[in-house]
């Protein structure tokens, strides 16, 4: 007779396999499926979702967890089995709280909301989407009611993406961040930029095949196992791990703009490396993969920005750019390239925002989400509230809904509580990069030489290996040797962009 723990491990391994199969058909859907397959694929994905949910909430699993818990009682906190039982129990408790009809209602509202969002965008008409958002909020409040122990409603939503994090913690971090960012953005905005980034933009200057070769050579050098990854094209780029030995990253190519594919691929590489890096012993357990979306985003941002937009990285990148596009980069030096990939400009669209202004886009969404959930803002007033905050924080005027409140897909699909994780990722990335810089001798010289192995090994040891074993904040605090601190992120921005924009230290807020 296998022990309860052994039976639990088998059951969780099958759950992990099913989730991976679902991811696999999702990847296929996004990357290679012919359009005619769409309607059948939607059925297949819905069936997989139902099967997974049935398994994840089966009463037998609850019984098995209870029996396995007594088997691992007294074991060391770092023990794999003890962690598996603990994390699986938390997943199970969360899954069984939400009634099946509410889950189905949320899925349906998200699908209809997405369609309405597309139509509202096409017609520039908020009233097409507003009733759907009202309905989604109503369901979200019912969802929150499934977790009566939370301090405040938003906590229940945030926990789905950033486990254990509370809204009050995010509010405190973001208040400090806003106080630092608003004056910094203003100071930069008042300077004529030293560069408009035009080096990276020109009609037809970047043929796709040459971009793809460049992207492959850069990503390869950063360091996937050569036999364990793929690069493909997707309209909305993403990365996923089908286990640790099969990493799929995607990017998209714009022949007029080199930054899209190159920095998009570096971003997804960071996500992919994290998925690849779980310890082999965690494969097919509850513990493999990323511990939270904030920590996941820290990995993508670290490679994209803290490394990929650093001055030393330009010394690695420039020879490759010269080889791929000699007519464009033949006479360019590293300093010019550095300025071109670090243009700061307050703008309307979050996904195009630079490192400095990005956080303000997130703070606006976080504030509005809390107000929507609390019912302190009417949905009809949301577009105006959005525009007023863009004026106040970023000093920009929103011309229409597409460049305003209808730009992001998240709310239309019922995804609320997700946005803060993007900016948490930026803060964590700055702290990890600072710590790795201290720990690794000659960090800048390594990056300049394209020797990324020491940094990757550092991330493997301090962040990747443990997967979901420790809660996210604990994972990060152990890695950086202290608490989350937005001042490290703000100091990083000041130290980097102050010199680029010729700002006096006193002008940096
Ligand atoms: Zn990301």
CSV table of C-alpha atoms and ligand atoms in Angstrom, one decimal:
chain,number,residue,atom,x,y,z
A,1,UNK,CA,0.0,0.0,0.0
A,2,UNK,CA,1.5,3.4,-0.9
A,3,UNK,CA,1.5,5.9,1.9
A,4,UNK,CA,-1.0,8.8,1.8
A,5,UNK,CA,1.9,11.1,0.9
A,6,UNK,CA,2.9,8.9,-2.1
A,7,UNK,CA,-0.7,8.8,-3.3
A,8,UNK,CA,-0.9,12.6,-2.9
A,9,UNK,CA,2.3,13.0,-4.9
A,10,UNK,CA,0.8,10.9,-7.7
A,11,UNK,CA,-2.4,12.8,-7.7
A,12,UNK,CA,-0.7,16.2,-7.8
A,13,UNK,CA,1.7,15.0,-10.5
A,14,UNK,CA,-1.4,14.1,-12.7
A,15,UNK,CA,-2.9,17.5,-11.9
A,16,UNK,CA,0.4,19.1,-13.0
A,17,UNK,CA,0.4,17.0,-16.2
A,18,UNK,CA,-3.2,18.1,-17.0
A,19,UNK,CA,-2.3,21.7,-16.4
A,20,UNK,CA,0.7,21.4,-18.7
A,21,UNK,CA,-1.4,19.8,-21.4
A,22,UNK,CA,-3.9,22.7,-21.1
A,23,UNK,CA,-0.9,25.1,-21.4
A,24,UNK,CA,0.3,23.2,-24.5
A,25,UNK,CA,-3.1,23.6,-26.3
A,26,UNK,CA,-3.2,27.2,-25.2
A,27,UNK,CA,0.3,27.8,-26.8
A,28,UNK,CA,-0.9,26.0,-29.9
A,29,UNK,CA,-4.0,28.2,-30.0
A,30,UNK,CA,-2.0,31.4,-29.8
A,31,UNK,CA,0.9,30.4,-32.1
A,32,UNK,CA,0.1,27.8,-34.7
A,33,UNK,CA,-3.6,26.9,-34.9
A,34,UNK,CA,-5.3,27.7,-38.2
A,35,UNK,CA,-8.2,30.1,-37.7
A,36,UNK,CA,-10.8,27.5,-38.5
A,37,UNK,CA,-9.9,25.6,-35.3
A,38,UNK,CA,-11.0,28.4,-33.0
A,39,UNK,CA,-14.5,27.3,-32.1
A,40,UNK,CA,-13.5,23.7,-31.4
A,41,UNK,CA,-10.5,24.8,-29.5
A,42,UNK,CA,-12.6,26.9,-27.2
A,43,UNK,CA,-14.6,23.8,-26.3
A,44,UNK,CA,-11.3,21.8,-25.7
A,45,UNK,CA,-10.0,24.5,-23.4
A,46,UNK,CA,-13.3,24.8,-21.5
A,47,UNK,CA,-13.3,21.0,-21.1
A,48,UNK,CA,-9.8,21.0,-19.8
A,49,UNK,CA,-10.6,23.8,-17.4
A,50,UNK,CA,-13.6,21.8,-16.0
A,51,UNK,CA,-11.6,18.6,-15.6
A,52,UNK,CA,-8.8,20.4,-13.9
A,53,UNK,CA,-11.2,22.2,-11.6
A,54,UNK,CA,-13.0,18.9,-10.7
A,55,UNK,CA,-9.7,17.3,-9.8
A,56,UNK,CA,-8.4,20.3,-7.9
A,57,UNK,CA,-11.5,20.4,-5.7
A,58,UNK,CA,-12.3,16.7,-5.4
A,59,UNK,CA,-13.2,15.7,-1.8
A,60,UNK,CA,-10.8,12.8,-2.1
A,61,UNK,CA,-7.9,15.3,-2.5
A,62,UNK,CA,-9.0,17.0,0.7
A,63,UNK,CA,-8.9,13.7,2.6
A,64,UNK,CA,-5.6,12.8,1.1
A,65,UNK,CA,-4.1,16.2,2.1
A,66,UNK,CA,-5.3,15.8,5.7
A,67,UNK,CA,-3.7,12.3,5.9
A,68,UNK,CA,-0.5,13.4,4.2
A,69,UNK,CA,-0.3,16.3,6.6
A,70,UNK,CA,0.0,14.0,9.6
A,71,UNK,CA,2.7,12.0,7.7
A,72,UNK,CA,4.9,15.1,7.3
A,73,UNK,CA,4.2,16.6,10.7
A,74,UNK,CA,7.3,17.7,12.5
A,75,UNK,CA,9.4,17.8,9.4
A,76,UNK,CA,11.8,20.6,8.6
A,77,UNK,CA,10.2,23.7,7.0
A,78,UNK,CA,12.5,23.3,4.0
A,79,UNK,CA,11.5,19.7,3.4
A,80,UNK,CA,10.0,19.2,-0.1
A,81,UNK,CA,7.2,17.0,1.0
A,82,UNK,CA,6.2,19.3,3.9
A,83,UNK,CA,6.1,22.2,1.5
A,84,UNK,CA,4.1,20.3,-1.1
A,85,UNK,CA,1.5,19.5,1.5
A,86,UNK,CA,1.4,23.1,2.8
A,87,UNK,CA,1.1,24.7,-0.7
A,88,UNK,CA,-1.3,22.1,-2.1
A,89,UNK,CA,-3.5,22.6,1.0
A,90,UNK,CA,-3.6,26.4,0.4
A,91,UNK,CA,-4.5,25.9,-3.3
A,92,UNK,CA,-7.2,23.4,-2.4
A,93,UNK,CA,-8.7,25.6,0.3
A,94,UNK,CA,-8.9,28.5,-2.1
A,95,UNK,CA,-10.4,26.4,-5.0
A,96,UNK,CA,-13.1,24.8,-2.9
A,97,UNK,CA,-14.3,28.1,-1.5
A,98,UNK,CA,-15.7,29.3,-4.8
A,99,UNK,CA,-19.0,27.7,-5.9
A,100,UNK,CA,-19.0,26.2,-9.4
A,101,UNK,CA,-21.8,28.4,-10.6
A,102,UNK,CA,-19.9,31.6,-9.6
A,103,UNK,CA,-16.8,30.3,-11.4
A,104,UNK,CA,-18.9,29.6,-14.5
A,105,UNK,CA,-20.5,33.0,-14.2
A,106,UNK,CA,-17.2,34.7,-14.0
A,107,UNK,CA,-15.9,32.8,-17.0
A,108,UNK,CA,-19.0,33.7,-19.0
A,109,UNK,CA,-18.9,37.4,-18.0
A,110,UNK,CA,-15.3,37.5,-18.9
A,111,UNK,CA,-15.9,36.1,-22.4
A,112,UNK,CA,-18.9,38.5,-23.0
A,113,UNK,CA,-17.0,41.4,-21.5
A,114,UNK,CA,-14.1,40.9,-23.8
A,115,UNK,CA,-16.4,40.9,-26.9
A,116,UNK,CA,-18.2,44.1,-25.6
A,117,UNK,CA,-14.8,45.7,-24.9
A,118,UNK,CA,-13.7,45.1,-28.5
A,119,UNK,CA,-16.9,46.6,-29.8
A,120,UNK,CA,-16.7,49.6,-27.4
A,121,UNK,CA,-13.2,50.2,-28.7
A,122,UNK,CA,-14.2,50.0,-32.3
A,123,UNK,CA,-17.1,52.4,-31.8
A,124,UNK,CA,-15.4,54.6,-29.2
A,125,UNK,CA,-18.5,54.1,-27.0
A,126,UNK,CA,-18.1,53.6,-23.3
A,127,UNK,CA,-21.8,52.7,-22.8
A,128,UNK,CA,-21.3,49.5,-24.7
A,129,UNK,CA,-18.8,48.2,-22.2
A,130,UNK,CA,-20.0,49.9,-19.0
A,131,UNK,CA,-22.9,47.5,-18.1
A,132,UNK,CA,-20.5,44.5,-18.6
A,133,UNK,CA,-18.0,46.0,-16.2
A,134,UNK,CA,-20.8,46.6,-13.7
A,135,UNK,CA,-21.8,42.9,-14.0
A,136,UNK,CA,-18.2,41.7,-13.6
A,137,UNK,CA,-17.8,43.9,-10.5
A,138,UNK,CA,-21.0,42.4,-9.0
A,139,UNK,CA,-19.6,38.9,-9.6
A,140,UNK,CA,-16.2,39.9,-8.2
A,141,UNK,CA,-17.9,41.1,-5.0
A,142,UNK,CA,-19.6,37.7,-4.7
A,143,UNK,CA,-16.1,36.2,-5.2
A,144,UNK,CA,-14.7,38.4,-2.4
A,145,UNK,CA,-17.5,37.2,-0.1
A,146,UNK,CA,-16.1,33.6,-0.5
A,147,UNK,CA,-13.1,34.9,1.6
A,148,UNK,CA,-14.7,36.6,4.6
A,149,UNK,CA,-11.4,36.5,6.6
A,150,UNK,CA,-9.7,39.1,4.4
A,151,UNK,CA,-8.9,42.6,5.9
A,152,UNK,CA,-10.5,44.3,3.0
A,153,UNK,CA,-12.2,43.2,-0.3
A,154,UNK,CA,-9.3,44.0,-2.6
A,155,UNK,CA,-7.1,41.5,-0.7
A,156,UNK,CA,-9.1,38.6,-2.0
A,157,UNK,CA,-8.5,39.6,-5.6
A,158,UNK,CA,-4.8,40.5,-5.1
A,159,UNK,CA,-4.2,37.1,-3.5
A,160,UNK,CA,-4.9,35.3,-6.7
A,161,UNK,CA,-1.9,36.9,-8.3
A,162,UNK,CA,0.3,37.9,-5.4
A,163,UNK,CA,-0.3,35.3,-2.7
A,164,UNK,CA,-0.2,36.5,0.9
A,165,UNK,CA,0.2,40.2,-0.1
A,166,UNK,CA,-2.3,42.6,1.4
A,167,UNK,CA,-3.7,45.7,-0.2
A,168,UNK,CA,-2.5,47.9,2.7
A,169,UNK,CA,1.1,46.8,2.0
A,170,UNK,CA,0.7,47.7,-1.7
A,171,UNK,CA,-0.9,51.0,-0.8
A,172,UNK,CA,2.0,51.9,1.5
A,173,UNK,CA,4.6,51.0,-1.1
A,174,UNK,CA,2.8,52.8,-3.9
A,175,UNK,CA,2.3,56.0,-1.8
A,176,UNK,CA,6.0,56.2,-1.4
A,177,UNK,CA,6.6,55.4,-5.0
A,178,UNK,CA,4.2,58.1,-6.2
A,179,UNK,CA,5.8,60.7,-4.0
A,180,UNK,CA,9.1,59.9,-5.6
A,181,UNK,CA,8.0,59.4,-9.2
A,182,UNK,CA,5.8,62.4,-9.8
A,183,UNK,CA,8.6,65.0,-9.2
A,184,UNK,CA,11.1,62.8,-11.1
A,185,UNK,CA,8.8,62.6,-14.1
A,186,UNK,CA,8.1,66.3,-14.0
A,187,UNK,CA,11.8,67.1,-13.8
A,188,UNK,CA,12.6,64.9,-16.8
A,189,UNK,CA,9.6,66.3,-18.7
A,190,UNK,CA,10.9,69.8,-18.3
A,191,UNK,CA,14.2,68.9,-20.0
A,192,UNK,CA,14.6,68.5,-23.7
A,193,UNK,CA,15.5,64.9,-24.1
A,194,UNK,CA,19.0,64.2,-25.2
A,195,UNK,CA,17.7,61.6,-27.7
A,196,UNK,CA,14.3,60.8,-29.3
A,197,UNK,CA,15.0,57.1,-29.7
A,198,UNK,CA,15.0,57.5,-33.5
A,199,UNK,CA,17.9,55.1,-33.8
A,200,UNK,CA,15.6,52.3,-33.1
A,201,UNK,CA,12.8,53.6,-35.3
A,202,UNK,CA,12.7,53.9,-39.1
A,203,UNK,CA,10.3,52.8,-41.8
A,204,UNK,CA,11.3,49.4,-43.1
A,205,UNK,CA,14.8,49.6,-41.7
A,206,UNK,CA,14.6,46.3,-39.8
A,207,UNK,CA,13.8,43.3,-42.0
A,208,UNK,CA,12.2,40.6,-40.0
A,209,UNK,CA,14.6,37.8,-40.8
A,210,UNK,CA,17.6,39.8,-39.6
A,211,UNK,CA,15.7,40.8,-36.5
A,212,UNK,CA,14.9,37.2,-35.7
A,213,UNK,CA,18.6,36.1,-36.1
A,214,UNK,CA,19.6,38.9,-33.8
A,215,UNK,CA,17.0,38.0,-31.2
A,216,UNK,CA,18.0,34.3,-31.3
A,217,UNK,CA,21.6,35.1,-30.8
A,218,UNK,CA,20.9,37.4,-27.8
A,219,UNK,CA,18.5,35.0,-26.1
A,220,UNK,CA,20.8,32.1,-26.7
A,221,UNK,CA,23.6,34.0,-25.0
A,222,UNK,CA,21.5,34.9,-22.0
A,223,UNK,CA,21.2,31.3,-21.4
A,224,UNK,CA,18.4,28.7,-21.9
A,225,UNK,CA,19.4,25.1,-22.1
A,226,UNK,CA,20.0,24.9,-25.9
A,227,UNK,CA,17.7,21.8,-26.3
A,228,UNK,CA,15.0,23.2,-24.0
A,229,UNK,CA,13.4,26.2,-25.6
A,230,UNK,CA,11.6,27.6,-28.6
A,231,UNK,CA,11.1,31.1,-30.0
A,232,UNK,CA,7.9,31.8,-32.0
A,233,UNK,CA,5.7,34.7,-33.0
A,234,UNK,CA,2.5,35.7,-31.2
A,235,UNK,CA,0.2,38.7,-31.5
A,236,UNK,CA,0.3,39.1,-27.8
A,237,UNK,CA,3.7,37.8,-26.8
A,238,UNK,CA,4.0,35.5,-23.7
A,239,UNK,CA,6.2,32.9,-22.2
A,240,UNK,CA,5.3,29.6,-20.7
A,241,UNK,CA,7.0,26.5,-19.3
A,242,UNK,CA,5.7,23.1,-20.2
A,243,UNK,CA,7.7,21.8,-17.2
A,244,UNK,CA,11.2,22.9,-16.8
A,245,UNK,CA,12.6,21.3,-19.9
A,246,UNK,CA,10.4,22.8,-22.5
A,247,UNK,CA,10.2,26.6,-22.4
A,248,UNK,CA,8.2,28.5,-25.1
A,249,UNK,CA,8.8,32.2,-25.6
A,250,UNK,CA,7.2,34.4,-28.2
A,251,UNK,CA,7.7,37.8,-29.6
A,252,UNK,CA,6.4,40.0,-32.4
A,253,UNK,CA,8.3,41.8,-35.2
A,254,UNK,CA,7.8,45.4,-36.4
A,255,UNK,CA,10.0,46.2,-39.3
A,256,UNK,CA,9.8,49.9,-38.4
A,257,UNK,CA,10.9,49.5,-34.8
A,258,UNK,CA,13.7,47.2,-33.5
A,259,UNK,CA,12.8,47.6,-29.8
A,260,UNK,CA,9.5,45.7,-30.1
A,261,UNK,CA,11.0,42.2,-30.9
A,262,UNK,CA,14.3,42.6,-29.1
A,263,UNK,CA,13.2,43.9,-25.8
A,264,UNK,CA,9.9,41.9,-25.9
A,265,UNK,CA,12.0,38.7,-26.4
A,266,UNK,CA,14.4,39.7,-23.5
A,267,UNK,CA,11.3,40.2,-21.3
A,268,UNK,CA,9.8,36.8,-22.1
A,269,UNK,CA,13.3,35.2,-21.7
A,270,UNK,CA,13.2,36.4,-18.1
A,271,UNK,CA,9.9,34.7,-17.6
A,272,UNK,CA,11.1,31.6,-19.4
A,273,UNK,CA,14.3,31.3,-17.4
A,274,UNK,CA,12.3,31.5,-14.2
A,275,UNK,CA,10.1,28.6,-15.4
A,276,UNK,CA,13.2,26.6,-16.4
A,277,UNK,CA,14.9,27.2,-13.1
A,278,UNK,CA,12.8,25.2,-10.6
A,279,UNK,CA,14.8,22.5,-8.9
A,280,UNK,CA,14.5,19.1,-10.8
A,281,UNK,CA,13.1,17.6,-7.6
A,282,UNK,CA,10.1,19.9,-7.9
A,283,UNK,CA,9.2,18.8,-11.4
A,284,UNK,CA,5.5,17.6,-11.6
A,285,UNK,CA,4.8,18.8,-8.0
A,286,UNK,CA,2.7,21.8,-6.8
A,287,UNK,CA,6.0,23.6,-6.1
A,288,UNK,CA,7.4,24.0,-9.7
A,289,UNK,CA,7.2,27.3,-11.5
A,290,UNK,CA,6.8,30.9,-10.4
A,291,UNK,CA,5.7,31.8,-6.9
A,292,UNK,CA,3.7,34.9,-7.8
A,293,UNK,CA,3.1,37.2,-10.7
A,294,UNK,CA,5.2,40.0,-9.0
A,295,UNK,CA,8.2,37.8,-8.7
A,296,UNK,CA,7.7,36.5,-12.2
A,297,UNK,CA,7.6,40.0,-13.5
A,298,UNK,CA,10.8,40.9,-11.6
A,299,UNK,CA,12.6,38.2,-13.6
A,300,UNK,CA,11.3,39.6,-17.0
A,301,UNK,CA,12.1,43.2,-16.1
A,302,UNK,CA,15.5,42.4,-14.7
A,303,UNK,CA,16.7,41.0,-18.0
A,304,UNK,CA,14.7,43.5,-20.1
A,305,UNK,CA,15.6,46.7,-18.2
A,306,UNK,CA,18.1,46.4,-15.4
A,307,UNK,CA,20.4,44.3,-17.6
A,308,UNK,CA,19.1,44.9,-21.2
A,309,UNK,CA,18.9,48.7,-21.0
A,310,UNK,CA,22.1,49.1,-18.9
A,311,UNK,CA,25.2,50.8,-20.3
A,312,UNK,CA,27.4,47.7,-20.0
A,313,UNK,CA,24.8,45.7,-22.0
A,314,UNK,CA,25.3,48.1,-24.9
A,315,UNK,CA,28.9,46.9,-25.3
A,316,UNK,CA,27.6,43.4,-25.7
A,317,UNK,CA,24.7,44.4,-28.0
A,318,UNK,CA,26.3,46.9,-30.3
A,319,UNK,CA,28.5,44.5,-32.2
A,320,UNK,CA,25.5,42.3,-32.8
A,321,UNK,CA,23.4,45.3,-34.0
A,322,UNK,CA,26.3,46.3,-36.4
A,323,UNK,CA,26.4,42.8,-37.8
A,324,UNK,CA,22.6,42.7,-38.3
A,325,UNK,CA,22.1,46.2,-39.5
A,326,UNK,CA,25.5,47.6,-40.6
A,327,UNK,CA,24.0,50.6,-42.5
A,328,UNK,CA,22.2,51.7,-39.3
A,329,UNK,CA,24.6,51.0,-36.5
A,330,UNK,CA,28.0,51.1,-38.3
A,331,UNK,CA,28.8,54.6,-37.0
A,332,UNK,CA,26.9,54.5,-33.7
A,333,UNK,CA,28.7,54.3,-30.4
A,334,UNK,CA,27.6,52.7,-27.1
A,335,UNK,CA,26.6,55.9,-25.5
A,336,UNK,CA,24.3,56.9,-28.3
A,337,UNK,CA,22.7,53.4,-28.3
A,338,UNK,CA,22.3,53.7,-24.5
A,339,UNK,CA,20.4,57.0,-24.8
A,340,UNK,CA,18.3,55.7,-27.7
A,341,UNK,CA,17.0,52.7,-25.6
A,342,UNK,CA,16.4,54.9,-22.5
A,343,UNK,CA,14.1,57.6,-23.7
A,344,UNK,CA,11.7,58.8,-21.0
A,345,UNK,CA,8.5,60.5,-22.0
A,346,UNK,CA,5.2,60.7,-20.2
A,347,UNK,CA,2.7,58.9,-22.4
A,348,UNK,CA,-0.8,57.5,-22.6
A,349,UNK,CA,-0.2,53.8,-23.2
A,350,UNK,CA,1.0,51.6,-20.4
A,351,UNK,CA,2.6,48.9,-22.5
A,352,UNK,CA,4.7,51.4,-24.3
A,353,UNK,CA,5.8,53.3,-21.1
A,354,UNK,CA,9.4,53.7,-20.1
A,355,UNK,CA,11.0,52.5,-16.8
A,356,UNK,CA,10.4,55.8,-15.1
A,357,UNK,CA,6.8,56.6,-16.0
A,358,UNK,CA,5.5,53.0,-15.9
A,359,UNK,CA,4.8,52.9,-12.2
A,360,UNK,CA,2.4,55.8,-12.5
A,361,UNK,CA,0.3,54.0,-15.1
A,362,UNK,CA,0.0,51.1,-12.5
A,363,UNK,CA,-0.8,53.4,-9.6
A,364,UNK,CA,-3.7,54.9,-11.5
A,365,UNK,CA,-5.2,51.5,-12.2
A,366,UNK,CA,-4.6,50.3,-8.7
A,367,UNK,CA,-6.4,53.3,-7.2
A,368,UNK,CA,-9.3,53.0,-9.7
A,369,UNK,CA,-9.7,49.3,-9.1
A,370,UNK,CA,-10.1,49.8,-5.3
A,371,UNK,CA,-12.6,52.6,-5.8
A,372,UNK,CA,-14.6,50.5,-8.3
A,373,UNK,CA,-14.7,47.5,-5.9
A,374,UNK,CA,-15.7,49.7,-3.0
A,375,UNK,CA,-18.4,51.4,-5.2
A,376,UNK,CA,-17.0,54.8,-4.4
A,377,UNK,CA,-16.7,55.6,-8.1
A,378,UNK,CA,-19.6,55.2,-10.6
A,379,UNK,CA,-18.7,53.2,-13.7
A,380,UNK,CA,-20.2,55.9,-15.9
A,381,UNK,CA,-17.6,58.3,-14.4
A,382,UNK,CA,-14.7,56.0,-14.9
A,383,UNK,CA,-13.4,57.5,-18.2
A,384,UNK,CA,-13.3,61.0,-16.7
A,385,UNK,CA,-11.7,59.8,-13.5
A,386,UNK,CA,-9.1,58.0,-15.6
A,387,UNK,CA,-8.4,61.1,-17.7
A,388,UNK,CA,-8.1,63.4,-14.7
A,389,UNK,CA,-5.6,61.1,-13.1
A,390,UNK,CA,-3.4,60.9,-16.2
A,391,UNK,CA,-3.5,64.7,-16.3
A,392,UNK,CA,-2.5,65.0,-12.6
A,393,UNK,CA,0.2,62.3,-12.4
A,394,UNK,CA,1.7,62.2,-15.9
A,395,UNK,CA,0.7,65.6,-17.2
A,396,UNK,CA,-0.8,64.2,-20.4
A,397,UNK,CA,-4.3,64.7,-21.9
A,398,UNK,CA,-6.2,61.6,-23.0
A,399,UNK,CA,-7.8,62.2,-26.4
A,400,UNK,CA,-10.1,59.2,-26.6
A,401,UNK,CA,-11.1,56.0,-24.9
A,402,UNK,CA,-8.6,53.9,-26.9
A,403,UNK,CA,-5.8,55.9,-25.5
A,404,UNK,CA,-7.5,55.9,-22.1
A,405,UNK,CA,-9.7,53.6,-20.1
A,406,UNK,CA,-10.3,51.1,-22.9
A,407,UNK,CA,-6.6,50.4,-23.6
A,408,UNK,CA,-6.0,47.3,-21.4
A,409,UNK,CA,-7.8,44.0,-21.8
A,410,UNK,CA,-7.7,43.0,-18.1
A,411,UNK,CA,-11.0,44.4,-16.7
A,412,UNK,CA,-12.9,43.2,-19.7
A,413,UNK,CA,-11.9,39.6,-18.9
A,414,UNK,CA,-12.7,40.0,-15.3
A,415,UNK,CA,-9.1,40.3,-14.2
A,416,UNK,CA,-8.9,42.7,-11.3
A,417,UNK,CA,-6.1,42.8,-8.7
A,418,UNK,CA,-3.5,41.9,-11.3
A,419,UNK,CA,-2.1,45.3,-12.2
A,420,UNK,CA,-0.1,46.0,-9.0
A,421,UNK,CA,2.0,42.9,-9.7
A,422,UNK,CA,3.6,44.6,-12.7
A,423,UNK,CA,5.0,47.4,-10.7
A,424,UNK,CA,5.9,45.1,-7.7
A,425,UNK,CA,8.0,43.3,-10.3
A,426,UNK,CA,9.9,46.5,-11.2
A,427,UNK,CA,10.6,47.2,-7.6
A,428,UNK,CA,11.8,43.6,-6.9
A,429,UNK,CA,13.9,43.6,-10.0
A,430,UNK,CA,15.8,46.7,-8.9
A,431,UNK,CA,16.4,45.2,-5.5
A,432,UNK,CA,17.6,41.9,-7.0
A,433,UNK,CA,19.8,43.6,-9.5
A,434,UNK,CA,21.4,45.7,-6.7
A,435,UNK,CA,22.0,42.7,-4.6
A,436,UNK,CA,23.5,40.6,-7.4
A,437,UNK,CA,25.7,43.6,-8.3
A,438,UNK,CA,27.1,43.5,-4.8
A,439,UNK,CA,27.4,39.7,-4.7
A,440,UNK,CA,29.1,39.2,-8.1
A,441,UNK,CA,32.6,40.5,-8.7
A,442,UNK,CA,32.9,42.6,-11.8
A,443,UNK,CA,29.2,42.5,-12.6
A,444,UNK,CA,29.4,45.3,-15.2
A,445,UNK,CA,32.3,43.8,-17.0
A,446,UNK,CA,30.5,40.4,-17.1
A,447,UNK,CA,27.4,42.0,-18.7
A,448,UNK,CA,29.6,44.0,-21.2
A,449,UNK,CA,31.3,40.8,-22.2
A,450,UNK,CA,28.0,38.9,-22.6
A,451,UNK,CA,28.9,36.5,-19.8
A,452,UNK,CA,25.5,36.2,-18.2
A,453,UNK,CA,26.1,32.8,-16.6
A,454,UNK,CA,27.1,34.2,-13.1
A,455,UNK,CA,24.0,36.3,-12.9
A,456,UNK,CA,21.8,33.5,-14.1
A,457,UNK,CA,23.4,31.2,-11.6
A,458,UNK,CA,22.8,33.8,-8.8
A,459,UNK,CA,19.1,34.0,-9.8
A,460,UNK,CA,18.8,30.3,-10.0
A,461,UNK,CA,20.2,29.9,-6.5
A,462,UNK,CA,18.3,32.8,-4.8
A,463,UNK,CA,15.0,32.9,-6.7
A,464,UNK,CA,14.4,30.1,-9.2
A,465,UNK,CA,15.3,26.9,-7.5
A,466,UNK,CA,12.8,27.0,-4.7
A,467,UNK,CA,9.8,27.5,-7.0
A,468,UNK,CA,6.7,28.0,-4.8
A,469,UNK,CA,8.3,26.5,-1.7
A,470,UNK,CA,8.4,29.8,0.2
A,471,UNK,CA,5.8,32.5,0.0
A,472,UNK,CA,6.7,35.3,-2.5
A,473,UNK,CA,7.8,38.0,0.0
A,474,UNK,CA,9.9,35.5,1.9
A,475,UNK,CA,11.5,34.3,-1.3
A,476,UNK,CA,12.4,37.8,-2.2
A,477,UNK,CA,13.4,39.0,1.3
A,478,UNK,CA,15.8,36.0,1.5
A,479,UNK,CA,17.3,36.8,-1.9
A,480,UNK,CA,17.8,40.5,-1.3
A,481,UNK,CA,18.6,40.2,2.4
A,482,UNK,CA,16.0,42.7,3.6
A,483,UNK,CA,12.4,44.0,3.1
A,484,UNK,CA,10.8,45.3,-0.1
A,485,UNK,CA,11.9,48.9,-0.4
A,486,UNK,CA,10.7,51.2,-3.2
A,487,UNK,CA,13.6,53.5,-2.4
A,488,UNK,CA,16.0,51.1,-4.0
A,489,UNK,CA,14.0,51.3,-7.2
A,490,UNK,CA,13.7,55.1,-7.0
A,491,UNK,CA,17.5,55.4,-6.3
A,492,UNK,CA,18.2,53.2,-9.3
A,493,UNK,CA,16.0,55.5,-11.5
A,494,UNK,CA,17.7,58.6,-10.2
A,495,UNK,CA,21.2,57.3,-10.6
A,496,UNK,CA,20.4,56.1,-14.2
A,497,UNK,CA,18.2,58.8,-15.6
A,498,UNK,CA,19.7,61.8,-13.7
A,499,UNK,CA,22.9,61.7,-15.8
A,500,UNK,CA,21.1,60.8,-19.0
A,501,UNK,CA,18.9,63.9,-18.7
A,502,UNK,CA,21.5,66.1,-17.1
A,503,UNK,CA,19.5,66.7,-13.9
A,504,UNK,CA,21.0,68.1,-10.8
A,505,UNK,CA,20.7,65.6,-7.9
A,506,UNK,CA,18.5,68.2,-6.1
A,507,UNK,CA,16.0,68.2,-8.9
A,508,UNK,CA,15.3,64.5,-8.6
A,509,UNK,CA,12.7,64.6,-5.8
B,1,LIG,ZN1,5.8,40.1,-18.1
